[in-house]
Coordinates of C-alpha atoms in Angstrom, one line a residue:
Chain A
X7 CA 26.6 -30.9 13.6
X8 CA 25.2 -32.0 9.9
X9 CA 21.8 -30.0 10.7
X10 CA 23.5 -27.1 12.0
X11 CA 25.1 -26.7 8.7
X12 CA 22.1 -27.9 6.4
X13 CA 20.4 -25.2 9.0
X14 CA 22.9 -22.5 7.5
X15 CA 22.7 -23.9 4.1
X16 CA 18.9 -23.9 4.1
X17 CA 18.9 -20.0 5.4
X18 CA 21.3 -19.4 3.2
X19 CA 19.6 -20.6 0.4
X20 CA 16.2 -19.0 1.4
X21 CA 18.2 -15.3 1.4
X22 CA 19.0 -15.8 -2.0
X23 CA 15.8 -16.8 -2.9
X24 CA 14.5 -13.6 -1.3
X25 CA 16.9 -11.6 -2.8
X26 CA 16.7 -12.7 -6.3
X27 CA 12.4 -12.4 -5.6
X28 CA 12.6 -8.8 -4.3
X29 CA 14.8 -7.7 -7.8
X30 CA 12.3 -9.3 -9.5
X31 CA 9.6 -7.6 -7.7
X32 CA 11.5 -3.9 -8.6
X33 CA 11.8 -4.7 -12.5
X34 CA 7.7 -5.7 -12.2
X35 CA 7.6 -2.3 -10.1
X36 CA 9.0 -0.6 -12.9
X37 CA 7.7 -2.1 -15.5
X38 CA 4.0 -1.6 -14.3
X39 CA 4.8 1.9 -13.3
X40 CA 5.7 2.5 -16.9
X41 CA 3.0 0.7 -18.3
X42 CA 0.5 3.0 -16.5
X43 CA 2.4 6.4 -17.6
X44 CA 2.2 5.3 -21.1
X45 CA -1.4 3.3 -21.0
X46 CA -3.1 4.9 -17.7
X47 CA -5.0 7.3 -20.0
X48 CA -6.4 5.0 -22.1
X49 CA -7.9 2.8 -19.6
X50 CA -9.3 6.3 -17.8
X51 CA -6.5 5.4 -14.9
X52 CA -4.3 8.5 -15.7
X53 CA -1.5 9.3 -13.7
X54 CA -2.3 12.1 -11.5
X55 CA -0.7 15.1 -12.2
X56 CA -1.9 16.6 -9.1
X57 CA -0.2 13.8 -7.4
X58 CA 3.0 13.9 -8.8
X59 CA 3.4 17.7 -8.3
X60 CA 2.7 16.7 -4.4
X61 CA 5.2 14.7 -4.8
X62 CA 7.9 16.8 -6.3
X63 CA 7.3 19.4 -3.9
X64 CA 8.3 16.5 -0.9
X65 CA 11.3 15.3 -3.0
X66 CA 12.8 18.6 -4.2
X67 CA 11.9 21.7 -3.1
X68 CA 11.7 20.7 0.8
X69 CA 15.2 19.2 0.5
X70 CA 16.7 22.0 -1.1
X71 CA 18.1 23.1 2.6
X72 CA 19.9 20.1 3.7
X73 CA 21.3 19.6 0.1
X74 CA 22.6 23.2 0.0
X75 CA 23.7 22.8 3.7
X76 CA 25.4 19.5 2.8
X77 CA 26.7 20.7 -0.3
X78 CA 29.0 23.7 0.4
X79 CA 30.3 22.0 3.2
X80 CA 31.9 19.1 0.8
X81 CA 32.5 21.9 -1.6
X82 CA 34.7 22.9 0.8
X83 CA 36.0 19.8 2.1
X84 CA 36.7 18.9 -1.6
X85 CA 38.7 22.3 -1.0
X86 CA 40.7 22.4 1.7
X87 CA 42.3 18.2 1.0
X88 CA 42.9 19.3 -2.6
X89 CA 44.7 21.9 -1.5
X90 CA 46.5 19.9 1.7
X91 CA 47.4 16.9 -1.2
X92 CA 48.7 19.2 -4.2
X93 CA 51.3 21.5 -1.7
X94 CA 53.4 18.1 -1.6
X95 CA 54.2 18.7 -5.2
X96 CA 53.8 22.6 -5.0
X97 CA 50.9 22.9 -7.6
X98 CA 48.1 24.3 -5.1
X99 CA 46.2 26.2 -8.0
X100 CA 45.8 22.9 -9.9
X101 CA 43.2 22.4 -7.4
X102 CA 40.4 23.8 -9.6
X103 CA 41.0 20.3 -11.8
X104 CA 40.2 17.7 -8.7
X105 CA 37.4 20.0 -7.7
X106 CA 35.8 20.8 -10.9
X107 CA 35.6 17.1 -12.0
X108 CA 34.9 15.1 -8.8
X109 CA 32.1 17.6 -8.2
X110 CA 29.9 17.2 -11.2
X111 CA 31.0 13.6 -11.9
X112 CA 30.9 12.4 -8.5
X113 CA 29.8 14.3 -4.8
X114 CA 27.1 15.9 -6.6
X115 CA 25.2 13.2 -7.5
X116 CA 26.8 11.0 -4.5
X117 CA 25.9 13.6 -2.3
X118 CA 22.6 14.2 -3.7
X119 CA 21.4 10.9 -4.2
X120 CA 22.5 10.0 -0.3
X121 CA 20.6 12.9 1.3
X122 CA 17.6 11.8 -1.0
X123 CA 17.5 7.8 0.5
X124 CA 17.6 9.3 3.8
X125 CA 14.8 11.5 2.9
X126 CA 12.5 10.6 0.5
X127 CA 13.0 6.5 0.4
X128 CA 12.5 6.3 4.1
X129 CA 9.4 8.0 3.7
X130 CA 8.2 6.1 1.4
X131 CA 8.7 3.0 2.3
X132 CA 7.3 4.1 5.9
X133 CA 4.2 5.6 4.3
X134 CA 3.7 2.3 1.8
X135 CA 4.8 0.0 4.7
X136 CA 1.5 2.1 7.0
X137 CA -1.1 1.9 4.2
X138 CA -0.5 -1.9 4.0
X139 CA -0.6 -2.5 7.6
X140 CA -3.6 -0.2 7.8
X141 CA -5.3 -2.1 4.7
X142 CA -5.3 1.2 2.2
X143 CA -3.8 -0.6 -0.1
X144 CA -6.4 -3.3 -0.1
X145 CA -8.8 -0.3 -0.2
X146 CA -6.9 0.8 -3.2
X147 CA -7.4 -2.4 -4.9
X148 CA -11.2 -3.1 -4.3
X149 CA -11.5 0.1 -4.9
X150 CA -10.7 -0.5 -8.5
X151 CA -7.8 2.0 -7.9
X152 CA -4.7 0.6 -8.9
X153 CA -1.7 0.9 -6.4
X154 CA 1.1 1.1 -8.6
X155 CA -0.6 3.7 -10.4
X156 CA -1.2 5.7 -7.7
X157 CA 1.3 5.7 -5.9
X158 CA 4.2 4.4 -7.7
X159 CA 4.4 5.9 -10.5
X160 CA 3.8 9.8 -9.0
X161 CA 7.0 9.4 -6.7
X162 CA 8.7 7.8 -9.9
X163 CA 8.3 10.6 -11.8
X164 CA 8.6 12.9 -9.4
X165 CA 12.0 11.2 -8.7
X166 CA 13.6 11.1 -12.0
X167 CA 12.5 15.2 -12.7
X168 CA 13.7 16.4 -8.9
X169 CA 16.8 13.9 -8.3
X170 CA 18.6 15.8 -11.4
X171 CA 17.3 19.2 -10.6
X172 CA 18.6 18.7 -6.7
X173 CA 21.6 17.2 -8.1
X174 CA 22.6 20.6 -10.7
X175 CA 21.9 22.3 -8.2
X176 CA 24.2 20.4 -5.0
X177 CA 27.0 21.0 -8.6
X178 CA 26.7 24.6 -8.2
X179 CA 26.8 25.1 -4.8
X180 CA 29.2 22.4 -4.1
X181 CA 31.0 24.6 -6.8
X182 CA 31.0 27.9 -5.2
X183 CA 31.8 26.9 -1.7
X184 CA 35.3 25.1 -3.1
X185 CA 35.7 28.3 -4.8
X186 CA 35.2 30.8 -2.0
X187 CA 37.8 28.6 -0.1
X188 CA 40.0 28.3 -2.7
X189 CA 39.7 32.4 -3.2
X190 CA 40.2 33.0 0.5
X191 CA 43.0 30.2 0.7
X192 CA 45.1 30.9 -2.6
X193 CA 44.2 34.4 -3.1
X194 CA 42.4 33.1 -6.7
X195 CA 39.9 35.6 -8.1
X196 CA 36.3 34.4 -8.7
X197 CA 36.6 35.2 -12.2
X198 CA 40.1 33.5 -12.7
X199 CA 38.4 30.3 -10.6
X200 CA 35.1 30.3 -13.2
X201 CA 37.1 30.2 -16.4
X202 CA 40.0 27.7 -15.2
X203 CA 36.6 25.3 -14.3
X204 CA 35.0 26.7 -17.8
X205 CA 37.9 25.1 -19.3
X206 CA 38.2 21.9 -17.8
X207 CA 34.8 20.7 -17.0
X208 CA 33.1 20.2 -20.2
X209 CA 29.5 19.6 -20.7
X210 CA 29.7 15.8 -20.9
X211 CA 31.4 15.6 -17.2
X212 CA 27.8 17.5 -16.0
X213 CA 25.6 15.2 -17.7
X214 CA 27.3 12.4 -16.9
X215 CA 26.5 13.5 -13.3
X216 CA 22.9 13.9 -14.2
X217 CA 22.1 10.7 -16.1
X218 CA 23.3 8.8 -12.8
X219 CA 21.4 10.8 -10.4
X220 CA 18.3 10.1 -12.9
X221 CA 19.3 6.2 -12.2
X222 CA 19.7 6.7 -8.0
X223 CA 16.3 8.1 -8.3
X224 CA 14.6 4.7 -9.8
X225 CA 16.9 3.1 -7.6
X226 CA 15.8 5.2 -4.5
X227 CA 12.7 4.5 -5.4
X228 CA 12.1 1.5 -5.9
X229 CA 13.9 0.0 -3.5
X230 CA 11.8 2.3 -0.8
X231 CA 8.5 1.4 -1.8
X232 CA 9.2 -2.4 -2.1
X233 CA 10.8 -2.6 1.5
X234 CA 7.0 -0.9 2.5
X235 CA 5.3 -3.6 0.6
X236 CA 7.3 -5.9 2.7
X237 CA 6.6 -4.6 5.5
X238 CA 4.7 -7.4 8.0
X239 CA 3.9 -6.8 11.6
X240 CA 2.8 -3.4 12.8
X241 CA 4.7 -0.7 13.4
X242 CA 8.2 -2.7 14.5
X243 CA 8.2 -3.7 11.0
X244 CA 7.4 -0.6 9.9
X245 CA 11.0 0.7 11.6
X246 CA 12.8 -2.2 10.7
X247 CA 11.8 -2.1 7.1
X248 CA 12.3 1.7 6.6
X249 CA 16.4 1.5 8.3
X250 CA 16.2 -1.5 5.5
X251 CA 15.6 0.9 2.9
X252 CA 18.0 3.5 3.7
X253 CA 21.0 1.7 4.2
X254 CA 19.9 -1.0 0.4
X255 CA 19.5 2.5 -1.3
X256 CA 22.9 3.8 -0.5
X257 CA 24.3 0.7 -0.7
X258 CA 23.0 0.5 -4.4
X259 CA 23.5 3.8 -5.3
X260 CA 27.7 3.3 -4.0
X261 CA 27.7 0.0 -6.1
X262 CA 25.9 1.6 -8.7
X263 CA 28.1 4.5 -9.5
X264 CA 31.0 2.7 -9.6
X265 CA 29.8 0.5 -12.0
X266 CA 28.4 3.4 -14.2
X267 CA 31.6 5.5 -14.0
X268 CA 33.6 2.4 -15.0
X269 CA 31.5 1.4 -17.4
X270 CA 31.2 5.4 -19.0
X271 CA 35.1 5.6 -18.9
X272 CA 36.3 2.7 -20.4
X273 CA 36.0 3.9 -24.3
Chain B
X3 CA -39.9 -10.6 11.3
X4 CA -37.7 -8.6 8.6
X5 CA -35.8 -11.1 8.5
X6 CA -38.3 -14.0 7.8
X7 CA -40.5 -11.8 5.7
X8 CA -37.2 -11.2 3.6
X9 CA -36.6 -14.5 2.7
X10 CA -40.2 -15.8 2.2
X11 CA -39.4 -12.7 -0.5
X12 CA -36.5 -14.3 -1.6
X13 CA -37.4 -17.7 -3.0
X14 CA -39.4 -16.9 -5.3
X15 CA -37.2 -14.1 -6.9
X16 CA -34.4 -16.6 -6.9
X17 CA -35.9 -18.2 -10.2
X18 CA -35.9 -14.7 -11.8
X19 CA -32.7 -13.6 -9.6
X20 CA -29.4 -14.9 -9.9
X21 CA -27.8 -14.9 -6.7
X22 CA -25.3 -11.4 -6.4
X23 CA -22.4 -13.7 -5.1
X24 CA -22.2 -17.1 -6.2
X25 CA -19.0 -19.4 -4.4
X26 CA -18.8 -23.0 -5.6
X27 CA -16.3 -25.1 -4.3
X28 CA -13.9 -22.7 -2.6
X29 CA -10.5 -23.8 -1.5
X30 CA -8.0 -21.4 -0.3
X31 CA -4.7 -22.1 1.4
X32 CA -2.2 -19.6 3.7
X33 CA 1.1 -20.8 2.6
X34 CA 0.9 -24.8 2.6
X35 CA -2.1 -24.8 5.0
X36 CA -5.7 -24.8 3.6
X37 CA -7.7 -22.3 5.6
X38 CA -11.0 -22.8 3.5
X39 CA -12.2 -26.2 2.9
X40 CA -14.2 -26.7 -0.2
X41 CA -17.0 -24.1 0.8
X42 CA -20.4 -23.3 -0.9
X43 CA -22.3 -20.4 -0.5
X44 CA -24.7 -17.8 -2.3
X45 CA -26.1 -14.5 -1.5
X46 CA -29.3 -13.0 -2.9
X47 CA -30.1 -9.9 -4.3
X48 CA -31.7 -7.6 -1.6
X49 CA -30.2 -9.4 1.6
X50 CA -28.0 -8.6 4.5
X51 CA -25.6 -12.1 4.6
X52 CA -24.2 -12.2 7.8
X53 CA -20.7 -14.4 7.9
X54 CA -19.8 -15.3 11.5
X55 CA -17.3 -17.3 13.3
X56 CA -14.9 -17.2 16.0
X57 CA -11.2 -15.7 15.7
X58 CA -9.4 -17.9 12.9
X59 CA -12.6 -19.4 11.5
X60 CA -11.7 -18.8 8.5
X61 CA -14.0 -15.4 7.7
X62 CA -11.4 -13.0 7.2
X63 CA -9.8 -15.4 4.8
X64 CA -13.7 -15.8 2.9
X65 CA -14.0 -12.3 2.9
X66 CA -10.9 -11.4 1.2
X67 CA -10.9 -14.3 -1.4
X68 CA -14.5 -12.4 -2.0
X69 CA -12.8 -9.3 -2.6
X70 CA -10.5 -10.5 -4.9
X71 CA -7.4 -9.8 -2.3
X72 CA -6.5 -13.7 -2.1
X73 CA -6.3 -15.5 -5.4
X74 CA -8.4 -19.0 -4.2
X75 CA -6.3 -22.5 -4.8
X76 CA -9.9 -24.2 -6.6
X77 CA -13.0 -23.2 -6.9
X78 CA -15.3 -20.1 -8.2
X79 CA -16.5 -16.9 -6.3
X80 CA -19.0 -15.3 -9.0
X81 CA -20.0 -11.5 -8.1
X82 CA -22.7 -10.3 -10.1
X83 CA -22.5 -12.8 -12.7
X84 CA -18.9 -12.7 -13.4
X85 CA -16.1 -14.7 -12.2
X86 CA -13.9 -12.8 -10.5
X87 CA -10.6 -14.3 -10.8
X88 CA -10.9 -15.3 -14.4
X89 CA -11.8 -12.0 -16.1
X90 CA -9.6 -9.3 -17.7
X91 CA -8.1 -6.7 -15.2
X92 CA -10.5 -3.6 -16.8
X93 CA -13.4 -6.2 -16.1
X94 CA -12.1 -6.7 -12.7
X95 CA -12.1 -3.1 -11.9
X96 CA -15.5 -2.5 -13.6
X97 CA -16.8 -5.0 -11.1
X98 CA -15.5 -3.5 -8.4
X99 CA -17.2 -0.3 -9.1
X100 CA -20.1 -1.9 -8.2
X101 CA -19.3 -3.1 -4.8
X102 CA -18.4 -1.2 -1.9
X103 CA -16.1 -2.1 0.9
X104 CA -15.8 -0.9 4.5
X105 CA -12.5 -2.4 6.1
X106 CA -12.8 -3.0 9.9
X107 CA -9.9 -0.8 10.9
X108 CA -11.5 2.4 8.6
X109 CA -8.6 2.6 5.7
X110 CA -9.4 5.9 4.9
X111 CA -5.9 8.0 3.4
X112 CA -4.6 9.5 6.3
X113 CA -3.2 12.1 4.1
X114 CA -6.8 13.5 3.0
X115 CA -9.6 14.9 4.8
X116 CA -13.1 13.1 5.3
X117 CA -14.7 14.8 2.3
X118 CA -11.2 14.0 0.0
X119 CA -11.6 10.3 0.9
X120 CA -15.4 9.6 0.3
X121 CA -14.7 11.6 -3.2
X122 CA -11.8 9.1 -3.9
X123 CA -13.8 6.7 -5.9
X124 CA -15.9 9.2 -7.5
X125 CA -12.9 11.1 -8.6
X126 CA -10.4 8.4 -10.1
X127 CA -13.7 6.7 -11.7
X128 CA -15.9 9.2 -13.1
X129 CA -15.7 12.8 -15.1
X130 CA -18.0 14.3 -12.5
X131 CA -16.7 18.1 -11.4
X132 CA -15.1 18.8 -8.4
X133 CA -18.4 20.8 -7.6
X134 CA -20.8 18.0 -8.3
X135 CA -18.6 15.6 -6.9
X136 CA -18.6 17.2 -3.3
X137 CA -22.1 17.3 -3.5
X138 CA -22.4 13.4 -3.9
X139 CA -19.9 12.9 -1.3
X140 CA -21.6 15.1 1.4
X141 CA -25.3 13.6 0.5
X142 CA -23.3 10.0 1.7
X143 CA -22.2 11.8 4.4
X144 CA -25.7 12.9 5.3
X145 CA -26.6 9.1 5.0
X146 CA -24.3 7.7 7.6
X147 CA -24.7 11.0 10.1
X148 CA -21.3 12.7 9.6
X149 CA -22.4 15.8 8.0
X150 CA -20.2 18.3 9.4
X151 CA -17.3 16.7 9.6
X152 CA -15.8 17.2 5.7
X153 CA -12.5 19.2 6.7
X154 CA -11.4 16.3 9.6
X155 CA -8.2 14.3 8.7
X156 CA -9.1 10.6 9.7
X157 CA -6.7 10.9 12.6
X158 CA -8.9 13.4 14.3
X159 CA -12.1 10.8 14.1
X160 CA -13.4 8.7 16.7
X161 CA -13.6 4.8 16.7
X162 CA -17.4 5.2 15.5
X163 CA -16.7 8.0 13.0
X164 CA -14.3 6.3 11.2
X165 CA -16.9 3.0 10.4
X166 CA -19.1 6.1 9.2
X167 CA -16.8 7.5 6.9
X168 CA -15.7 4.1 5.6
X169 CA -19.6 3.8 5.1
X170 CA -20.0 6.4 3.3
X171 CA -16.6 5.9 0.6
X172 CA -18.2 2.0 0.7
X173 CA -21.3 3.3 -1.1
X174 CA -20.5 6.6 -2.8
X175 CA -20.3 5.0 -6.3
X176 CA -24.2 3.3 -5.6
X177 CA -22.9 -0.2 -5.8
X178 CA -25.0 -2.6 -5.6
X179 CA -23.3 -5.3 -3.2
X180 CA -21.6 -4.2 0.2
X181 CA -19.2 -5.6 2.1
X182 CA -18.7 -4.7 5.9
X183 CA -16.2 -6.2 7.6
X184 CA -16.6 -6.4 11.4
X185 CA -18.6 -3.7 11.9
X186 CA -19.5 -3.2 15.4
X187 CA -16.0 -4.3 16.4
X188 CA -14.5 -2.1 18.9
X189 CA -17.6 0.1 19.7
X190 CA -19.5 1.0 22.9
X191 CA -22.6 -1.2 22.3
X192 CA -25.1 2.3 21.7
X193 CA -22.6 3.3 18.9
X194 CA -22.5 -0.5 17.8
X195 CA -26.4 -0.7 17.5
X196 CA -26.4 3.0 15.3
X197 CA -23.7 1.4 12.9
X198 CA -26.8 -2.0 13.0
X199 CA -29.2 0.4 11.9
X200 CA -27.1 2.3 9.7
X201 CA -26.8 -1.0 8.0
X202 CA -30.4 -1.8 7.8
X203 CA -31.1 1.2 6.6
X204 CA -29.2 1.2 3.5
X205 CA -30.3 -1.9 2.5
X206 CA -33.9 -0.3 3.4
X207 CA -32.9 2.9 1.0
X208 CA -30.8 1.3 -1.3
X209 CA -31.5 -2.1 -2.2
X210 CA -28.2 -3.3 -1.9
X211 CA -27.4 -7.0 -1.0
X212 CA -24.8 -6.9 2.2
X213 CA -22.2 -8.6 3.3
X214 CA -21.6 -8.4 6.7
X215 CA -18.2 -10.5 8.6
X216 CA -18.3 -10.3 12.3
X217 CA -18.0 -12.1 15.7
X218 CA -20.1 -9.9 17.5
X219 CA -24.0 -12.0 17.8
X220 CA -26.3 -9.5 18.9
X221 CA -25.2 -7.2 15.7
X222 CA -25.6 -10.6 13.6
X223 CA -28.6 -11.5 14.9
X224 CA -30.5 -7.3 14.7
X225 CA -29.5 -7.5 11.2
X226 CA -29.0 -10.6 9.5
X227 CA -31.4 -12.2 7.1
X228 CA -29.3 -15.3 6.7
X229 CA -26.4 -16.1 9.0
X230 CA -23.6 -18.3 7.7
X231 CA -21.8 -19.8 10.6
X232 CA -17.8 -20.8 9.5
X233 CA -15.6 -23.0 11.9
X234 CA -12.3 -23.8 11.0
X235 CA -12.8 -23.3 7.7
X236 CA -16.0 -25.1 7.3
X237 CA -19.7 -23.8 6.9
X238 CA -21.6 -25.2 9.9
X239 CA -25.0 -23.7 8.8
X240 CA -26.3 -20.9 6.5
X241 CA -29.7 -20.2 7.6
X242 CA -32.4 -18.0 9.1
X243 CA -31.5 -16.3 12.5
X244 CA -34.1 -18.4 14.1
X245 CA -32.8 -21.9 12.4
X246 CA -29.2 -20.8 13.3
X247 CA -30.4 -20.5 17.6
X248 CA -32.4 -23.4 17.0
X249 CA -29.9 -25.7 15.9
X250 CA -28.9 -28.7 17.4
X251 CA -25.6 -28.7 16.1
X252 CA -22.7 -28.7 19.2
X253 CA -20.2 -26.5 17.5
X254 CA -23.0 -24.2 16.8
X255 CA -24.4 -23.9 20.5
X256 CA -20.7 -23.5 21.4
X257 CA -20.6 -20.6 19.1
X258 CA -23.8 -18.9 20.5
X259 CA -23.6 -19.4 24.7
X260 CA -19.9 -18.5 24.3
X261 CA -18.7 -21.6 25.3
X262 CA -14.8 -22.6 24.8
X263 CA -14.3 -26.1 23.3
X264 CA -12.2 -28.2 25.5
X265 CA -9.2 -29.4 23.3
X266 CA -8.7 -33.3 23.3
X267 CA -5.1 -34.1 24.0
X268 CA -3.7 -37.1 24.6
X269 CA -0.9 -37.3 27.2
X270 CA 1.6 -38.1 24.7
X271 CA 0.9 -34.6 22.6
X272 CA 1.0 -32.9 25.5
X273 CA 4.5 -34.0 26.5
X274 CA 5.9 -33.4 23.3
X275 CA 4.4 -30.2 23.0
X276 CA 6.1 -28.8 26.6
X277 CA 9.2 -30.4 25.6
X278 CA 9.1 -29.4 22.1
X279 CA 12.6 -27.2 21.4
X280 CA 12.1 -23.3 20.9
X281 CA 12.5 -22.4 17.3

């Protein structure tokens, strides 16, 4: 009975351990990554540019389908229950307000930042997660190529440019299919539905948006490419570490944005 | 007779020559358990070292403390002079422009052709053009007999092609030590022998001292001029192929007719060891 709960105890205290080593191993992530951006040039290890476009191409462009797919659909969704709730106190065309704001404050970036864990962090932690079970990583290193530089700090980039890009535009699309339901629904013009959004949703609410897709993308990141370094034992680890990485990236972008969005609206 | 005639060459150079890879006193461990014990070892310029042993011998783990991929507990490993896991990181990857490394299972980029990987090194570590770049690269691949085969992606290479083309990124940069691990493994024997020669022949062209990890003993013994035999850990011999079959050691005759080692259990250990509870 006593070892079965020094057994838990002892797993217990090994998960934290783990836990506490793998944020450490993200902030040294990042703080190599950022290192060779700033310094790569200098020690004729540049950042590829090359690269990084490659990269930006995977993360952005090739999900701009899904996102605009996914987006108009919550546009609408964001639609039709605004709509549903504000009829109990007869004020329909107030809609606009609930739209306009949880759009660029929240589903875009939510959305966004979802679609891109499912995506891109699987990937890369699948891709990471085969190089070190195939030894390229070691070929990396005795290479004299170093593998933070070359491969963390591209998708980084990449990440924080296409995130917010993907994001702006999830807004705007999110946007217009709310407002072609709201049009078809409440008989609101499109020009009547631009300016009421024109003057509620200032440029702050947008940003605000932006800046915490910018910090889903490191976390996205980050999070994907340690869960491939982790990755021990062919390709069952290989599955087992990528699901990992999906489900901690949306779990830390959730947890994330709520404490961002209480933090921002607290002054 | 090469191999003889290359180290009656040897000793004399060895006054002028500093050994290419000096370990002194090498201790490694594997979480709490020491793989390496205390180990002592030194290749010369200009020689094909082979490094042999059964499956968890402890070679793998010597090769990669050699590469710098496992940080040893004590002890030196000196490449070219320098000691590898005391000087500054832009040392380190100096250093390691001047070795060469072919992985067993290839490790080429799956994501780039055969011509993109063999330019790797050449492209992150020179200011070569692309033009004169791909020139080198294909002369290496004229070297190891894959001249043709530039636009391939490594998943369309065959078990022998891929040792070629991790040949040929090993020793695009001209370095002056190589390091082969386990070669021949997984070959058709007529395949195996052509990676042998391949082997020789570089050293023949090249001049460079090789380091060669494998199980396999007819490879070991076609190409070796010195053959370092590991057992659990420990170096059992490092000599000539013909002092290694000569030998009276047990383990070593063990080693060579293929012959398992009967396990000495006492009745007790045994028990506990059936009975022992899953966990």
């Amino acid at each position: 009975m006593a070892s079965r709960v020094s057994d838990h105890l002892e797993r217990l205290g090994r998960a934290s351990a783990d836990a506490v080593a793998e944020f450490g191993l993200g902030a040294v992530l990042f703080g190599q990554s950022l290192f060779w951006m700033i310094l790569g040039r200098r020690r004729a290890q540049p950042v590829r540019l090359e690269a990084t476009f490659a990269r930006c191409m995977e993360v952005g462009i090739q999900a701009i389908p899904i996102v605009t797919m996914m987006s108009i659909t919550i546009g609408m969704m964001l639609a039709i229950q605004g709509i549903y709730t504000l009829r109990v106190f007869g004020a329909e065309d107030q809609v606009v307000i609930g739209v306009g704001f949880s759009v660029v404050r929240e589903f875009g970036p939510l959305i966004t930042g979802i679609l891109v864990a499912g995506r891109t962090g699987s990937s890369l932690a699948a891709r990471i997660g085969t190089m070190r079970i195939n030894q390229e990583l070691d070929a990396l290193q005795v290479m004299g190529i170093n593998p933070v530089r070359f491969i963390v700090a591209p998708a980084l980039i990449a990440m924080a440019i296409m995130v917010p890009v993907l994001t702006f535009w999830s807004d705007i699309v999110m946007l217009a299919g709310a407002g072609w339901y709201i049009s078809v629904d409440l008989g609101m013009s499109w020009g009547a539905y631009i300016d009421r959004l024109r003057e509620i949703v200032k440029v702050e609410d947008v940003t605000h948006g932006l800046w915490k897709s910018v910090l889903f993308s490191a976390l996205i990141t980050l999070v994907g490419v340690i869960n491939g370094a982790l990755v021990q034992g062919g390709a069952e680890g290989v599955g087992k570490m990528t699901t990992r990485s999906v489900v901690l990236a949306i779990s830390a972008i959730i947890v994330t944005d709520m404490i961002f969005a209480f933090i921002t609206t607290r002054s | 007779m090469t191999a003889e005639a290359a180290v009656v060459r040897a000793e004399p150079e060895l006054v002028a020559n500093p050994p290419v890879i000096e370990v002194v006193d090498l201790i490694t461990h594997y979480g709490p358990r020491e793989i390496l014990h205390k180990i002592s070892l030194s290749v010369r310029q200009g020689e094909i070292m082979v490094i042999m042993g059964g499956s968890g011998s402890g070679k793998s783990t010597l090769l990669n403390s050699l590469l710098g991929l496992i940080r040893p507990t004590s002890g030196q490993i000196r490449i070219l002079g320098q000691d590898l896991n005391a000087i500054p990181d832009v040392e380190r990857t100096r250093l390691r422009q001047k070795t060469g490394v072919a992985f067993q299972g290839g490790a080429l980029f799956s994501s780039l052709n055969v011509l993109e990987n063999i330019m790797l090194p050449l492209r992150e570590h020179t200011r070569l053009d692309q033009h004169t770049m791909r020139i080198m690269a294909r002369l290496k691949m004229q070297v190891v007999n894959l001249a043709g085969f530039e636009a391939l992606m490594p998943s369309e290479l065959s078990g022998g092609m891929i040792k070629r083309a991790a040949l040929a990124r090993a020793i695009v940069m001209d370095p002056r030590i190589l390091f082969c691990d386990e070669p021949s493994a997984g070959l058709d024997p007529v395949v195996s022998s052509a990676i042998d020669d391949l082997i020789l022949s570089l050293r023949e062209a090249m001049g460079m001292s090789i380091v060669v990890v494998t199980h396999e003993l007819e490879s070991a013994f076609k190409i070796a001029d010195r053959i370092c035999v590991l057992d659990k850990g420990n170096i059992l011999i490092v000599g000539t192929v013909d002092e290694v079959k000569n030998s009276p050691n047990q383990r070593i005759q063990n080693l060579l007719n293929r012959r398992t080692e009967e396990e000495t259990l006492d009745p007790d250990e045994y028990l506990r060891r059936l009975t022992a509870a899953n966990d």
